[in-house]
mmCIF file as gemmi writes it, N, C-alpha and C atoms, coordinates in Angstrom:
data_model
loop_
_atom_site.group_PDB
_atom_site.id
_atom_site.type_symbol
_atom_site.label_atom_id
_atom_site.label_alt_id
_atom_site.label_comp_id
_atom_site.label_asym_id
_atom_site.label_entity_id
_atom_site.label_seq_id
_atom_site.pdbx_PDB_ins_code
_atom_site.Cartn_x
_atom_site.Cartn_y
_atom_site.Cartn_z
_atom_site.occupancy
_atom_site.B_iso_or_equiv
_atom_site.pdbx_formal_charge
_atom_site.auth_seq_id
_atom_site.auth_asym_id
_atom_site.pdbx_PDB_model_num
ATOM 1 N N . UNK Axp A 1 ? 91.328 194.911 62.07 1 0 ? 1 A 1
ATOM 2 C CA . UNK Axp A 1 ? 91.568 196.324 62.332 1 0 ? 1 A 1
ATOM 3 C C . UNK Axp A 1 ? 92.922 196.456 63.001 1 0 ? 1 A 1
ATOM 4 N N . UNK Axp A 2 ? 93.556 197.649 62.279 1 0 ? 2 A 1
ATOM 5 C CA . UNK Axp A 2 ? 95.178 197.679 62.908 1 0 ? 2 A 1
ATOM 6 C C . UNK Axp A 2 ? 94.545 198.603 64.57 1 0 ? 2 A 1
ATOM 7 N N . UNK Axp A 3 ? 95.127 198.135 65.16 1 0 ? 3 A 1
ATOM 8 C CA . UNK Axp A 3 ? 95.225 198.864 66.502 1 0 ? 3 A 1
ATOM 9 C C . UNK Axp A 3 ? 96.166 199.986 66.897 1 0 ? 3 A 1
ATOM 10 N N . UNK Axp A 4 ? 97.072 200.336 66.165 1 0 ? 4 A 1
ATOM 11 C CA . UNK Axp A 4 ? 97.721 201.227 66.413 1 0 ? 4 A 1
ATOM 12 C C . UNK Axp A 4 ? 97.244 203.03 66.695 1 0 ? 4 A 1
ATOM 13 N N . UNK Axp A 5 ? 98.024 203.773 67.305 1 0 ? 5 A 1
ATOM 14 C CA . UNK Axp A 5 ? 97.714 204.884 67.359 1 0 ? 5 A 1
ATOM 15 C C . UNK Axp A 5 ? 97.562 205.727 66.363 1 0 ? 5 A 1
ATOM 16 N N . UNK Axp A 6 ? 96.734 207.035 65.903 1 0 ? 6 A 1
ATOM 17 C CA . UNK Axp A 6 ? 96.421 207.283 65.268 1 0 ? 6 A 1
ATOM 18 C C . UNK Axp A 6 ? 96.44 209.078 65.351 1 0 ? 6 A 1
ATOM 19 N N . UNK Axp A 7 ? 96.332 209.68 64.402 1 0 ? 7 A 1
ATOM 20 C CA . UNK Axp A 7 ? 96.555 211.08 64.197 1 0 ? 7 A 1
ATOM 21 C C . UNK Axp A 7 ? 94.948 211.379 63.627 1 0 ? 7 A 1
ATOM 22 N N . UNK Axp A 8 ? 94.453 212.717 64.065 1 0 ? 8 A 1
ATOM 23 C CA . UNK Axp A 8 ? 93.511 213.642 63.425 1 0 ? 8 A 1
ATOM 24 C C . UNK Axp A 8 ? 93.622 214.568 62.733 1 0 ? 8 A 1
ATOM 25 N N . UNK Axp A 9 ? 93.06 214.405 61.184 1 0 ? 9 A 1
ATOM 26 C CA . UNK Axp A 9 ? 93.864 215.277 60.421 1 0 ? 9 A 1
ATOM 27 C C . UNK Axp A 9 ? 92.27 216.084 59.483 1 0 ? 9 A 1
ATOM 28 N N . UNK Axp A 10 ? 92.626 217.184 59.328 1 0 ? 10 A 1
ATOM 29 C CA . UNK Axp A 10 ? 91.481 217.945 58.405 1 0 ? 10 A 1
ATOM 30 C C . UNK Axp A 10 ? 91.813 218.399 57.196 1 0 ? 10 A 1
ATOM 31 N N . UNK Axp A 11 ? 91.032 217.986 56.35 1 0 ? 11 A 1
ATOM 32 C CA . UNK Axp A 11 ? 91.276 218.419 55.154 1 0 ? 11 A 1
ATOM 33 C C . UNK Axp A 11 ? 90.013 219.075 54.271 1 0 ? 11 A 1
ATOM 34 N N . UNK Axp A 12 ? 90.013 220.118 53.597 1 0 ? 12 A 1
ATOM 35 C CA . UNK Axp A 12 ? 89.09 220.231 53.238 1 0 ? 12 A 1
ATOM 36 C C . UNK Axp A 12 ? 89.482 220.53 51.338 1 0 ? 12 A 1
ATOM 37 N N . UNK Axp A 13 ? 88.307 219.75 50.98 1 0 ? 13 A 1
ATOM 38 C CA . UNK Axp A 13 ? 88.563 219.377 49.681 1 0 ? 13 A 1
ATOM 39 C C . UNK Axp A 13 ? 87.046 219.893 49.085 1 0 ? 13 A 1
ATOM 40 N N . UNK Axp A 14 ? 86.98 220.166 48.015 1 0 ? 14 A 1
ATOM 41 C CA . UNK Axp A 14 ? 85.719 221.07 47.462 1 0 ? 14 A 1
ATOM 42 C C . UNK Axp A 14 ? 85.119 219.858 46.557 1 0 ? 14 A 1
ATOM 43 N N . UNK Axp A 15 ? 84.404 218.835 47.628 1 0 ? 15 A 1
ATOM 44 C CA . UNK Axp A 15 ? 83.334 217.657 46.971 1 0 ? 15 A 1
ATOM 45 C C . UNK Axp A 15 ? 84.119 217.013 45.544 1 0 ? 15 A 1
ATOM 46 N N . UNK Axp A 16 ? 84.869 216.543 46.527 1 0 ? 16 A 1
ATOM 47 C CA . UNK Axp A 16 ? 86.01 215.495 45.6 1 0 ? 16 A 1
ATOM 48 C C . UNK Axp A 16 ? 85.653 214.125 46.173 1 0 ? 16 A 1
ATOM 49 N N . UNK Axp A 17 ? 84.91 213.156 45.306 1 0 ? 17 A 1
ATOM 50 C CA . UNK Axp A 17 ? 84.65 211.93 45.765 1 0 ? 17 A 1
ATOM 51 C C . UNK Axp A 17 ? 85.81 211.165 46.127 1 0 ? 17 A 1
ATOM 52 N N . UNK Axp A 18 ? 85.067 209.755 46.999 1 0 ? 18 A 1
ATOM 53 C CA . UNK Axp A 18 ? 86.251 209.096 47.744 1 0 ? 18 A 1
ATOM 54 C C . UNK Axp A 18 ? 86.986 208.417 46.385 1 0 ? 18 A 1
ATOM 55 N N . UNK Axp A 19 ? 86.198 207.888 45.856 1 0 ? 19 A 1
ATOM 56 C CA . UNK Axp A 19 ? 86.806 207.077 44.579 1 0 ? 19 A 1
ATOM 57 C C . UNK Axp A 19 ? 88.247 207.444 43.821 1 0 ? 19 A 1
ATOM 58 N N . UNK Axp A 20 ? 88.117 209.06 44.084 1 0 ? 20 A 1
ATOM 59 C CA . UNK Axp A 20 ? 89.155 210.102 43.228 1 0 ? 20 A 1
ATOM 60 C C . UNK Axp A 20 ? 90.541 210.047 43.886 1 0 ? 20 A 1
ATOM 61 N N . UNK Axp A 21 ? 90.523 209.578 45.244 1 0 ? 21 A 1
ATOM 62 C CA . UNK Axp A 21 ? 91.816 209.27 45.905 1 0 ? 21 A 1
ATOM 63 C C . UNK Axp A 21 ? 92.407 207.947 45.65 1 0 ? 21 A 1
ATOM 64 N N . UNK Axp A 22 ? 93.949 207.898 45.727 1 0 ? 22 A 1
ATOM 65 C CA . UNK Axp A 22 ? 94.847 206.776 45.639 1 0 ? 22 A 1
ATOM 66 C C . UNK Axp A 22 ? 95.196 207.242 47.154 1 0 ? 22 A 1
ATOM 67 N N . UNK Axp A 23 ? 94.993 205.51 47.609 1 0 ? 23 A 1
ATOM 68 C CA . UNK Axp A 23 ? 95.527 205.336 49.07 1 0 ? 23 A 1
ATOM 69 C C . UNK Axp A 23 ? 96.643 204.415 48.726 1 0 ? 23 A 1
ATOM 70 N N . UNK Axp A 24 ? 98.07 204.516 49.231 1 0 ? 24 A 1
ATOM 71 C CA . UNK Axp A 24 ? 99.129 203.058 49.32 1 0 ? 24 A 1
ATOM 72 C C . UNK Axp A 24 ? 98.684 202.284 50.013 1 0 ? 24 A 1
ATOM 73 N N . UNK Axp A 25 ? 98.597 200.941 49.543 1 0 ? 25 A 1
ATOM 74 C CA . UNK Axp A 25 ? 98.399 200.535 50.928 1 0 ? 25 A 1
ATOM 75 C C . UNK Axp A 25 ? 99.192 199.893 51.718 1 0 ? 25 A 1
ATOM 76 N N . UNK Axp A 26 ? 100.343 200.3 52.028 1 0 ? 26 A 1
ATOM 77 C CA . UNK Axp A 26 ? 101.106 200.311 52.822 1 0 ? 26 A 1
ATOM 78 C C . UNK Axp A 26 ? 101.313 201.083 53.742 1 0 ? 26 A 1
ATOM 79 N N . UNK Axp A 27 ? 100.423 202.198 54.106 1 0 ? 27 A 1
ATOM 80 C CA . UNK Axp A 27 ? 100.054 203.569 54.935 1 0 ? 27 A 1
ATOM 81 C C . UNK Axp A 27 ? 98.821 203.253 55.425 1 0 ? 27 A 1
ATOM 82 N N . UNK Axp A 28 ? 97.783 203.32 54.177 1 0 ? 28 A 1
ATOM 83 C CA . UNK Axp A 28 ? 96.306 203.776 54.474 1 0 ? 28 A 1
ATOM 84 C C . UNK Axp A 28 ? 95.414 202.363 53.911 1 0 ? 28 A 1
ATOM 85 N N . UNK Axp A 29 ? 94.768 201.534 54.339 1 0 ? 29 A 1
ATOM 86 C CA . UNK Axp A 29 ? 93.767 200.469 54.097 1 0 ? 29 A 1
ATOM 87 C C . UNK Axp A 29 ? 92.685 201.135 53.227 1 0 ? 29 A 1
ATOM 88 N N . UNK Axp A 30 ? 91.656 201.802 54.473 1 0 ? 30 A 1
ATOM 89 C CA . UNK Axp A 30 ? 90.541 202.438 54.392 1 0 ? 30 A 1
ATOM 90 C C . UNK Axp A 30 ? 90.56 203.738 54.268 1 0 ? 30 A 1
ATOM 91 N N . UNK Axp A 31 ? 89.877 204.963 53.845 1 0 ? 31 A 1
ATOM 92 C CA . UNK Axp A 31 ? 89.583 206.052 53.689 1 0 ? 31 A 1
ATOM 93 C C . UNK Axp A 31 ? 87.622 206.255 54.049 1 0 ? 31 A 1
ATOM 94 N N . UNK Axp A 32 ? 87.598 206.704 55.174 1 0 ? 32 A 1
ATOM 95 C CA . UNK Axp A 32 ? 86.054 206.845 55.554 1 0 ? 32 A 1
ATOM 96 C C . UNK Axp A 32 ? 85.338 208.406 55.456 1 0 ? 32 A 1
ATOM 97 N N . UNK Axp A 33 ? 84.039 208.471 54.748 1 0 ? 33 A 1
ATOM 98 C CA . UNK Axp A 33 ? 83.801 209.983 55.153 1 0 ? 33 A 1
ATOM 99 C C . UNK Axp A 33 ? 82.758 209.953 55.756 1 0 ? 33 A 1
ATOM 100 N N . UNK Axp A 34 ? 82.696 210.718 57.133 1 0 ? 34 A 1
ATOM 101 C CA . UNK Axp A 34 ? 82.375 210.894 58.202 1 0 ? 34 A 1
ATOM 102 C C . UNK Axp A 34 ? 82.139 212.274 58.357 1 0 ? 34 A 1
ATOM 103 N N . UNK Axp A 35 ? 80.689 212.335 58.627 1 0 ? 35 A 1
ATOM 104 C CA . UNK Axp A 35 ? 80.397 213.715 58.924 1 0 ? 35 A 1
ATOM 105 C C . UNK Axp A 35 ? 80.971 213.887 60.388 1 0 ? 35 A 1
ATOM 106 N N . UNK Axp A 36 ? 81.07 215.649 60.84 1 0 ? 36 A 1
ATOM 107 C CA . UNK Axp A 36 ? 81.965 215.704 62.094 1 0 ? 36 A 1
ATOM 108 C C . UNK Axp A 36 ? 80.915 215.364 63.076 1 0 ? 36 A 1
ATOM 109 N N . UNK Axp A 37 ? 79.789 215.971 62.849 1 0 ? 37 A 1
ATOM 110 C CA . UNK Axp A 37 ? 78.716 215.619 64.004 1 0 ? 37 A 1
ATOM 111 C C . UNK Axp A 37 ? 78.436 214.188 64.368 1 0 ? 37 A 1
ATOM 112 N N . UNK Axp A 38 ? 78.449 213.714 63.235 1 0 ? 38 A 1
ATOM 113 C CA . UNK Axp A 38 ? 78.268 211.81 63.417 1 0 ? 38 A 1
ATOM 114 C C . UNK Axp A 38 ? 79.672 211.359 63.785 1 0 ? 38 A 1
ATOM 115 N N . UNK Axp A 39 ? 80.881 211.687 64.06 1 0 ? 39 A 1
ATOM 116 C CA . UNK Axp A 39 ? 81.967 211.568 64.619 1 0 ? 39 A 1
ATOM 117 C C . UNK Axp A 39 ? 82.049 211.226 65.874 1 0 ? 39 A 1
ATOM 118 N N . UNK Axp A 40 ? 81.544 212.979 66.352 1 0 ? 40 A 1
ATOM 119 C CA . UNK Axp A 40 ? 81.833 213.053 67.46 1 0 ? 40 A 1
ATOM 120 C C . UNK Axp A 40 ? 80.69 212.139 68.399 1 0 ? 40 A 1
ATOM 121 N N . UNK Axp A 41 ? 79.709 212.147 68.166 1 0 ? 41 A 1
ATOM 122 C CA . UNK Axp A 41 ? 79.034 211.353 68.863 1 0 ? 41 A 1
ATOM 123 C C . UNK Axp A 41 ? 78.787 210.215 68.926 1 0 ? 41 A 1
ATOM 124 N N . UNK Axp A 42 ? 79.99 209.38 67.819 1 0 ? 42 A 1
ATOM 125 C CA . UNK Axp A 42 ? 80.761 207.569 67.925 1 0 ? 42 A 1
ATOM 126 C C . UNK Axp A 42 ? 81.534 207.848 69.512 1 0 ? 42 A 1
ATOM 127 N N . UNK Axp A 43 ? 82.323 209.394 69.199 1 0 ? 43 A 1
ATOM 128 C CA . UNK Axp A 43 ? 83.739 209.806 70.292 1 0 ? 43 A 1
ATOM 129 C C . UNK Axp A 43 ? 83.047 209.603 71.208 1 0 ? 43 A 1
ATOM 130 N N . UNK Axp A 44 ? 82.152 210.02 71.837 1 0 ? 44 A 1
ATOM 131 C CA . UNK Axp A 44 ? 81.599 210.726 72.475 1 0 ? 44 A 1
ATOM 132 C C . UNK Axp A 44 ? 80.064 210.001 73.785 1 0 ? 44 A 1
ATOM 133 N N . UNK Axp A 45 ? 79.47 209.491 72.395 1 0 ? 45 A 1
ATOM 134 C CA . UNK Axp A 45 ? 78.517 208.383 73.211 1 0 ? 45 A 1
ATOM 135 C C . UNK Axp A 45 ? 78.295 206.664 72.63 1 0 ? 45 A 1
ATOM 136 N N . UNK Axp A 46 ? 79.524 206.754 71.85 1 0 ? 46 A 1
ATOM 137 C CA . UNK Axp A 46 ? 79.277 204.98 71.396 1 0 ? 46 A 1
ATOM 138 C C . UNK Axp A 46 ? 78.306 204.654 70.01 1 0 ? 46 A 1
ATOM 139 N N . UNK Axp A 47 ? 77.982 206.052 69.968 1 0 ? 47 A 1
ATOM 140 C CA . UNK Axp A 47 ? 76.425 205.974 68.645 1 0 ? 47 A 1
ATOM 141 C C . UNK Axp A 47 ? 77.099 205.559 66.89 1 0 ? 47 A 1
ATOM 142 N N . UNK Axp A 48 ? 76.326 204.374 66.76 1 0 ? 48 A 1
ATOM 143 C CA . UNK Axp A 48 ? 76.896 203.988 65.399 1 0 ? 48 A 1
ATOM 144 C C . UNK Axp A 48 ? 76.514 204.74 64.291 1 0 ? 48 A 1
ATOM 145 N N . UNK Axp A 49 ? 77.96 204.675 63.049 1 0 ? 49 A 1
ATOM 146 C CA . UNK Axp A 49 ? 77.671 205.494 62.036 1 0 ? 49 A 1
ATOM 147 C C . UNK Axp A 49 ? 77.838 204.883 61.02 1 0 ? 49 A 1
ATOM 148 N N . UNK Axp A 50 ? 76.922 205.021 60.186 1 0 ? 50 A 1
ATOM 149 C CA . UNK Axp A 50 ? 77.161 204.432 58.63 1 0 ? 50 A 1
ATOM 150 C C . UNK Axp A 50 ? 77.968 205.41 57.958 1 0 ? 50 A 1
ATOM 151 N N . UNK Axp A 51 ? 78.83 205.069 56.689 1 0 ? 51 A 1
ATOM 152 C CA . UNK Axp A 51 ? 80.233 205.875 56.508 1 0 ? 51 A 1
ATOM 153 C C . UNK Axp A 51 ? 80.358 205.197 55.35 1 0 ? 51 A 1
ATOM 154 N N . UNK Axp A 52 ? 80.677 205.842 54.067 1 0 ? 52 A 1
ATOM 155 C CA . UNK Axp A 52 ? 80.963 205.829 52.629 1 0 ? 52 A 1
ATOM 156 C C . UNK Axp A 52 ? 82.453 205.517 53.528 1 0 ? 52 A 1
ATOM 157 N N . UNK Axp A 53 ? 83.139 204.664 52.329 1 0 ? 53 A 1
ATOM 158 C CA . UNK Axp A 53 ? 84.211 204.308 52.409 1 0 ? 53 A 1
ATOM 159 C C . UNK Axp A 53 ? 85.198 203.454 51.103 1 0 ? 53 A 1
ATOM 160 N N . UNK Axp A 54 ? 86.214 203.936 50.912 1 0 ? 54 A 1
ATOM 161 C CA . UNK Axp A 54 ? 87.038 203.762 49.619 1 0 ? 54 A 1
ATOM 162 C C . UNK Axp A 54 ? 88.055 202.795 50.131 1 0 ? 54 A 1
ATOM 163 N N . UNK Axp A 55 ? 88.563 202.045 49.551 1 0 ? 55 A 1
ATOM 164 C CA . UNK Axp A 55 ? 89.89 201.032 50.365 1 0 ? 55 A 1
ATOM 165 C C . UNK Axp A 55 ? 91 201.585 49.135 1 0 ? 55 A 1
ATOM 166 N N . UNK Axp A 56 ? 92.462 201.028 49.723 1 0 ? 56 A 1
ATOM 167 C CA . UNK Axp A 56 ? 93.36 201.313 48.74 1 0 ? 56 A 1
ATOM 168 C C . UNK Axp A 56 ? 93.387 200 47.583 1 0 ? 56 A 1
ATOM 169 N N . UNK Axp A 57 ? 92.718 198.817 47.323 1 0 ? 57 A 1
ATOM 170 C CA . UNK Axp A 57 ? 92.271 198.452 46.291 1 0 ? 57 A 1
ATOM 171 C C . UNK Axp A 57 ? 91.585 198.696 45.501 1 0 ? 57 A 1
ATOM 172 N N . UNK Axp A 58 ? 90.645 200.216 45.205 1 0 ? 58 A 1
ATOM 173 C CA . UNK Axp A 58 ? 89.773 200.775 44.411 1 0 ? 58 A 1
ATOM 174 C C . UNK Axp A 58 ? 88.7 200.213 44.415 1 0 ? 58 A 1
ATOM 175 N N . UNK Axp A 59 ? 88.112 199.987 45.86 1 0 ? 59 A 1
ATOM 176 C CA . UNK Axp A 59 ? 86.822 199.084 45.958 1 0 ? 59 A 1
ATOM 177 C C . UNK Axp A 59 ? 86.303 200.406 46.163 1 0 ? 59 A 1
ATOM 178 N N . UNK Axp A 60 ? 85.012 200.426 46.639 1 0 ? 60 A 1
ATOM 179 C CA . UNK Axp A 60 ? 83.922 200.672 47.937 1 0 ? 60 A 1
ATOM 180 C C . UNK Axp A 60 ? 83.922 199.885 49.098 1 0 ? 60 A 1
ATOM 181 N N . UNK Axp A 61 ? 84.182 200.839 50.083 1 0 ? 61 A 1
ATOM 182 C CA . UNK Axp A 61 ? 84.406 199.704 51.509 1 0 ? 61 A 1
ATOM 183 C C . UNK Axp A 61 ? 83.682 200.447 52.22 1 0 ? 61 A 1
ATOM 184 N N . UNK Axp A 62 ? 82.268 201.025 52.072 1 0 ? 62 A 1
ATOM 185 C CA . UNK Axp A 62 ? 81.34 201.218 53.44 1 0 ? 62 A 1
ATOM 186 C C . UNK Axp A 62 ? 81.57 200.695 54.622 1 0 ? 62 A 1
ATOM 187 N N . UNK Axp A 63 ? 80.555 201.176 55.741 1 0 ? 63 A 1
ATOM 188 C CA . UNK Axp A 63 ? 81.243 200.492 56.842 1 0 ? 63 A 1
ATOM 189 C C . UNK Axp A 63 ? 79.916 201.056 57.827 1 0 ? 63 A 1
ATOM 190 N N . UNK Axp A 64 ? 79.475 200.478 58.623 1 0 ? 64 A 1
ATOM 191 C CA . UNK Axp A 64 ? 79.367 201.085 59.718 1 0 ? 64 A 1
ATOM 192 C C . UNK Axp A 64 ? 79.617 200.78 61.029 1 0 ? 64 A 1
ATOM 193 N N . UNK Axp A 65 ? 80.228 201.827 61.321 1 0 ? 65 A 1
ATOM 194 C CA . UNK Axp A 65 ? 81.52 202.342 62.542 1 0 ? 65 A 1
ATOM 195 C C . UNK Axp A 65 ? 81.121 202.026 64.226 1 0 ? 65 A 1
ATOM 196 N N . UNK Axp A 66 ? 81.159 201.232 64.477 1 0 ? 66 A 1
ATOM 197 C CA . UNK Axp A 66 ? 80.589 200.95 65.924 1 0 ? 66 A 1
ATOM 198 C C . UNK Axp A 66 ? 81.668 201.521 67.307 1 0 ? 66 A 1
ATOM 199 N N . UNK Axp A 67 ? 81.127 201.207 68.689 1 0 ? 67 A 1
ATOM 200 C CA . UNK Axp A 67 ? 82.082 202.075 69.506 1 0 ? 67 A 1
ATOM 201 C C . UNK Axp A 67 ? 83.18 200.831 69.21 1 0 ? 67 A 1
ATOM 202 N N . UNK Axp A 68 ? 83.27 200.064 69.331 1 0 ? 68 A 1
ATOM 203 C CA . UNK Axp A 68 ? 84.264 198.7 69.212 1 0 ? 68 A 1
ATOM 204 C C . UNK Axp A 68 ? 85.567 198.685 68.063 1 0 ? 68 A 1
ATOM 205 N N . UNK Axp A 69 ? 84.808 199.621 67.308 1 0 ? 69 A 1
ATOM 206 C CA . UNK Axp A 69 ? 86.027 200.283 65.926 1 0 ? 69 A 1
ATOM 207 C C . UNK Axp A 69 ? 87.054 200.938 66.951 1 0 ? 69 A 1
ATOM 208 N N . UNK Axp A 70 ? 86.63 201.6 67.711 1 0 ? 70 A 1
ATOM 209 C CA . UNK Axp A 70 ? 87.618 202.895 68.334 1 0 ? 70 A 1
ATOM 210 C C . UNK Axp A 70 ? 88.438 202.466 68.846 1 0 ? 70 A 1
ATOM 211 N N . UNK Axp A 71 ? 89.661 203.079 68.912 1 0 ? 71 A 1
ATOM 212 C CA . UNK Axp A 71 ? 91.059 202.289 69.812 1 0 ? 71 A 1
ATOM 213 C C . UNK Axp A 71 ? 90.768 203.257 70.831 1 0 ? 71 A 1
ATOM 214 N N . UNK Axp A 72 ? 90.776 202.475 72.23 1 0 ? 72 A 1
ATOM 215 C CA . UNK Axp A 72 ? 90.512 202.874 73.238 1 0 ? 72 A 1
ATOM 216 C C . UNK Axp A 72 ? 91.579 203.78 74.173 1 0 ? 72 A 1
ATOM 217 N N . UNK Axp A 73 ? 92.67 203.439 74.069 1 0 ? 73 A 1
ATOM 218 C CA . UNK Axp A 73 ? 93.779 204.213 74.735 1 0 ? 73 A 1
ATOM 219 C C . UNK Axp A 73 ? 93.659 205.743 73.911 1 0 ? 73 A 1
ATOM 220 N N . UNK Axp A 74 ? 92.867 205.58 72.577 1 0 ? 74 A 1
ATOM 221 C CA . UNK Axp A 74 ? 93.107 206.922 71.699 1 0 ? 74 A 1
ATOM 222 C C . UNK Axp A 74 ? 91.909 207.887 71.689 1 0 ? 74 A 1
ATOM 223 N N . UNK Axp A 75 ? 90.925 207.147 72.408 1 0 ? 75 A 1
ATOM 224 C CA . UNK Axp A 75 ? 89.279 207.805 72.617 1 0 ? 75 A 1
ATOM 225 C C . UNK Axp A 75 ? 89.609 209.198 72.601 1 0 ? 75 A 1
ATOM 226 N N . UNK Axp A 76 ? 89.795 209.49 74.11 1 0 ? 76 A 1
ATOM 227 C CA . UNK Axp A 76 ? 89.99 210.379 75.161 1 0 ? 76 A 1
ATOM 228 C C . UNK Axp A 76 ? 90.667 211.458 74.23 1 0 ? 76 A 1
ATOM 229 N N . UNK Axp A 77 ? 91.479 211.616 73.626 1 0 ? 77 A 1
ATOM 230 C CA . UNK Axp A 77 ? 92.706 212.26 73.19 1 0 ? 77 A 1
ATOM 231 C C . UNK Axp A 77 ? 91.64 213.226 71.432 1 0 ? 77 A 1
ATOM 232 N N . UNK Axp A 78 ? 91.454 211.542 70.841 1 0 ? 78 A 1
ATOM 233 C CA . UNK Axp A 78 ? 90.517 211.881 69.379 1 0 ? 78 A 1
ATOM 234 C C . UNK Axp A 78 ? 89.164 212.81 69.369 1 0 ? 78 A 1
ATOM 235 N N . UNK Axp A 79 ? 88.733 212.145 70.602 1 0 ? 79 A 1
ATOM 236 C CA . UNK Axp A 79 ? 87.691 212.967 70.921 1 0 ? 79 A 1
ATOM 237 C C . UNK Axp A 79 ? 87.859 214.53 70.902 1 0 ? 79 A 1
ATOM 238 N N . UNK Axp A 80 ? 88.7 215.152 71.779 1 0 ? 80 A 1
ATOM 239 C CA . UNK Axp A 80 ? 89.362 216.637 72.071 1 0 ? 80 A 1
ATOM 240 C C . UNK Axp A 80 ? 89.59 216.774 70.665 1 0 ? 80 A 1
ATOM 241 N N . UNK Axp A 81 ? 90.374 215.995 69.506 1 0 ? 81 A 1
ATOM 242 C CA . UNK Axp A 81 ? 90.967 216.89 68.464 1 0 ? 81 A 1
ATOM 243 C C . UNK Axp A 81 ? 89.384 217.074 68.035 1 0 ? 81 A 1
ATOM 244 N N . UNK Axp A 82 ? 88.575 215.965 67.274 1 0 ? 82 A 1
ATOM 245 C CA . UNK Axp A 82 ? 87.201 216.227 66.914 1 0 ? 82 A 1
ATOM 246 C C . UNK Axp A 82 ? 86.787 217.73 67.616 1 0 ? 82 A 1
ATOM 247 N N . UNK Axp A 83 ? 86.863 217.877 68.829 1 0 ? 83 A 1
ATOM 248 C CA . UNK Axp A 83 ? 86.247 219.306 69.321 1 0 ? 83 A 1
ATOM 249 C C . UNK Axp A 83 ? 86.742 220.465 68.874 1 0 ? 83 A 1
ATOM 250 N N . UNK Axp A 84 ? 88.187 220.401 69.133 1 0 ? 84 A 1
ATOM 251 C CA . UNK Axp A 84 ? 88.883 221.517 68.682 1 0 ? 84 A 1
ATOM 252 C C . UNK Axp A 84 ? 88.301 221.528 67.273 1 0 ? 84 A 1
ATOM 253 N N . UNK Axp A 85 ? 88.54 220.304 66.205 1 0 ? 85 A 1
ATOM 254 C CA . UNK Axp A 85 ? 88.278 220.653 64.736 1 0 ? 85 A 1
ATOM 255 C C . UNK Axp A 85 ? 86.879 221.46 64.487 1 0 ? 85 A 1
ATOM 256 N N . UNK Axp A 86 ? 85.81 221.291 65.296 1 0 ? 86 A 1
ATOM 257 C CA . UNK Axp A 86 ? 84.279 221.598 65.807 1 0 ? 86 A 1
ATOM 258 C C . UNK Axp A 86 ? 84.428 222.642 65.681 1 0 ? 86 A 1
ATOM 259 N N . UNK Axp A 87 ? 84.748 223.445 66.801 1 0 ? 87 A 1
ATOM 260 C CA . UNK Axp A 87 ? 85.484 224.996 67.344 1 0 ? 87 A 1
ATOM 261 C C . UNK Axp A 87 ? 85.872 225.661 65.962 1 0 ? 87 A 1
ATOM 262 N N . UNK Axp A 88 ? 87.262 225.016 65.48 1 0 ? 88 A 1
ATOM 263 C CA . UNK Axp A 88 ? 87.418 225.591 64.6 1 0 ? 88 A 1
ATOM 264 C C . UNK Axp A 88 ? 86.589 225.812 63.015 1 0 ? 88 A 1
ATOM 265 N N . UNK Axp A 89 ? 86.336 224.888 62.784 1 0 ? 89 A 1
ATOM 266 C CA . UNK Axp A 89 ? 85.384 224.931 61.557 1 0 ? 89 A 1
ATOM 267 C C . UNK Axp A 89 ? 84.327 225.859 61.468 1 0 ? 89 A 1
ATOM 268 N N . UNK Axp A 90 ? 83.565 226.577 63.284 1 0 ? 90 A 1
ATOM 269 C CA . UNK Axp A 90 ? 82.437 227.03 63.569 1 0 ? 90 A 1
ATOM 270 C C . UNK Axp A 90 ? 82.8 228.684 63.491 1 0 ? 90 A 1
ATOM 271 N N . UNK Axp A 91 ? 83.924 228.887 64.211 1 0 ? 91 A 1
ATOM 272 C CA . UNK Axp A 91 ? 85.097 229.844 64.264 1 0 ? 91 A 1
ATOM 273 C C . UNK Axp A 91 ? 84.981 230.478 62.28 1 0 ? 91 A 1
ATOM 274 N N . UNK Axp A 92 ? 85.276 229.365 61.365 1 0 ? 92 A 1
ATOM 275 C CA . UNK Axp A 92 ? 85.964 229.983 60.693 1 0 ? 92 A 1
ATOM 276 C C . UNK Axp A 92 ? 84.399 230.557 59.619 1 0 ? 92 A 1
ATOM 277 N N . UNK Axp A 93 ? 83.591 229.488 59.723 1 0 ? 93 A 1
ATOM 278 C CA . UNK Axp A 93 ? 81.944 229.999 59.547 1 0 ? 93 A 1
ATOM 279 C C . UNK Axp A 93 ? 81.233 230.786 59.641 1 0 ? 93 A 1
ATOM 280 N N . UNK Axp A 94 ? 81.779 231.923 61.055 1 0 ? 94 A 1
ATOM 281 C CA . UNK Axp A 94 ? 81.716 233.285 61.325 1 0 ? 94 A 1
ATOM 282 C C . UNK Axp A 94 ? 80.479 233.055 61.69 1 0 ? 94 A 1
């Protein structure tokens, strides 16, 4: 696992399987989908998640996500975007 810091990003795509993406892999390894609720509560309380997952070799790379996955200097920070994304998604749900 690369350790580096990391960005939270949302995208919403209308049930486009993982398979259907090209990752470089010189950017992106893995591609995981992760419900937000099962996210936040990896962020949040350590709780493991099983997670469909695509690699940029056109495998299947499932996974499940333990607190030990998480880069720790980035918890604190990932966690908040997860909320805000929460907020907003709930926000836009009306």
């Amino acid at each position: 696992i690369d350790r580096e810091l990391q960005d939270v990003y949302a995208v919403m795509v209308p049930d486009r399987p993982l398979h259907e993406y090209v990752l470089p892999c010189s950017e992106v390894s893995v591609l995981y989908e992760v419900p937000l609720a099962r996210a936040l509560a990896l962020y949040r309380h350590g709780a493991p998640v099983a997670v469909a997952g695509w690699d940029c070799m056109h495998r299947v790379n499932d996974a499940l996500l333990v607190e030990d996955d998480l880069i720790a200097q980035a918890r604190e920070t990932t966690t908040g975007s997860l909320e805000r994304l929460a907020v907003w998604l709930e926000e836009r749900a009306g």
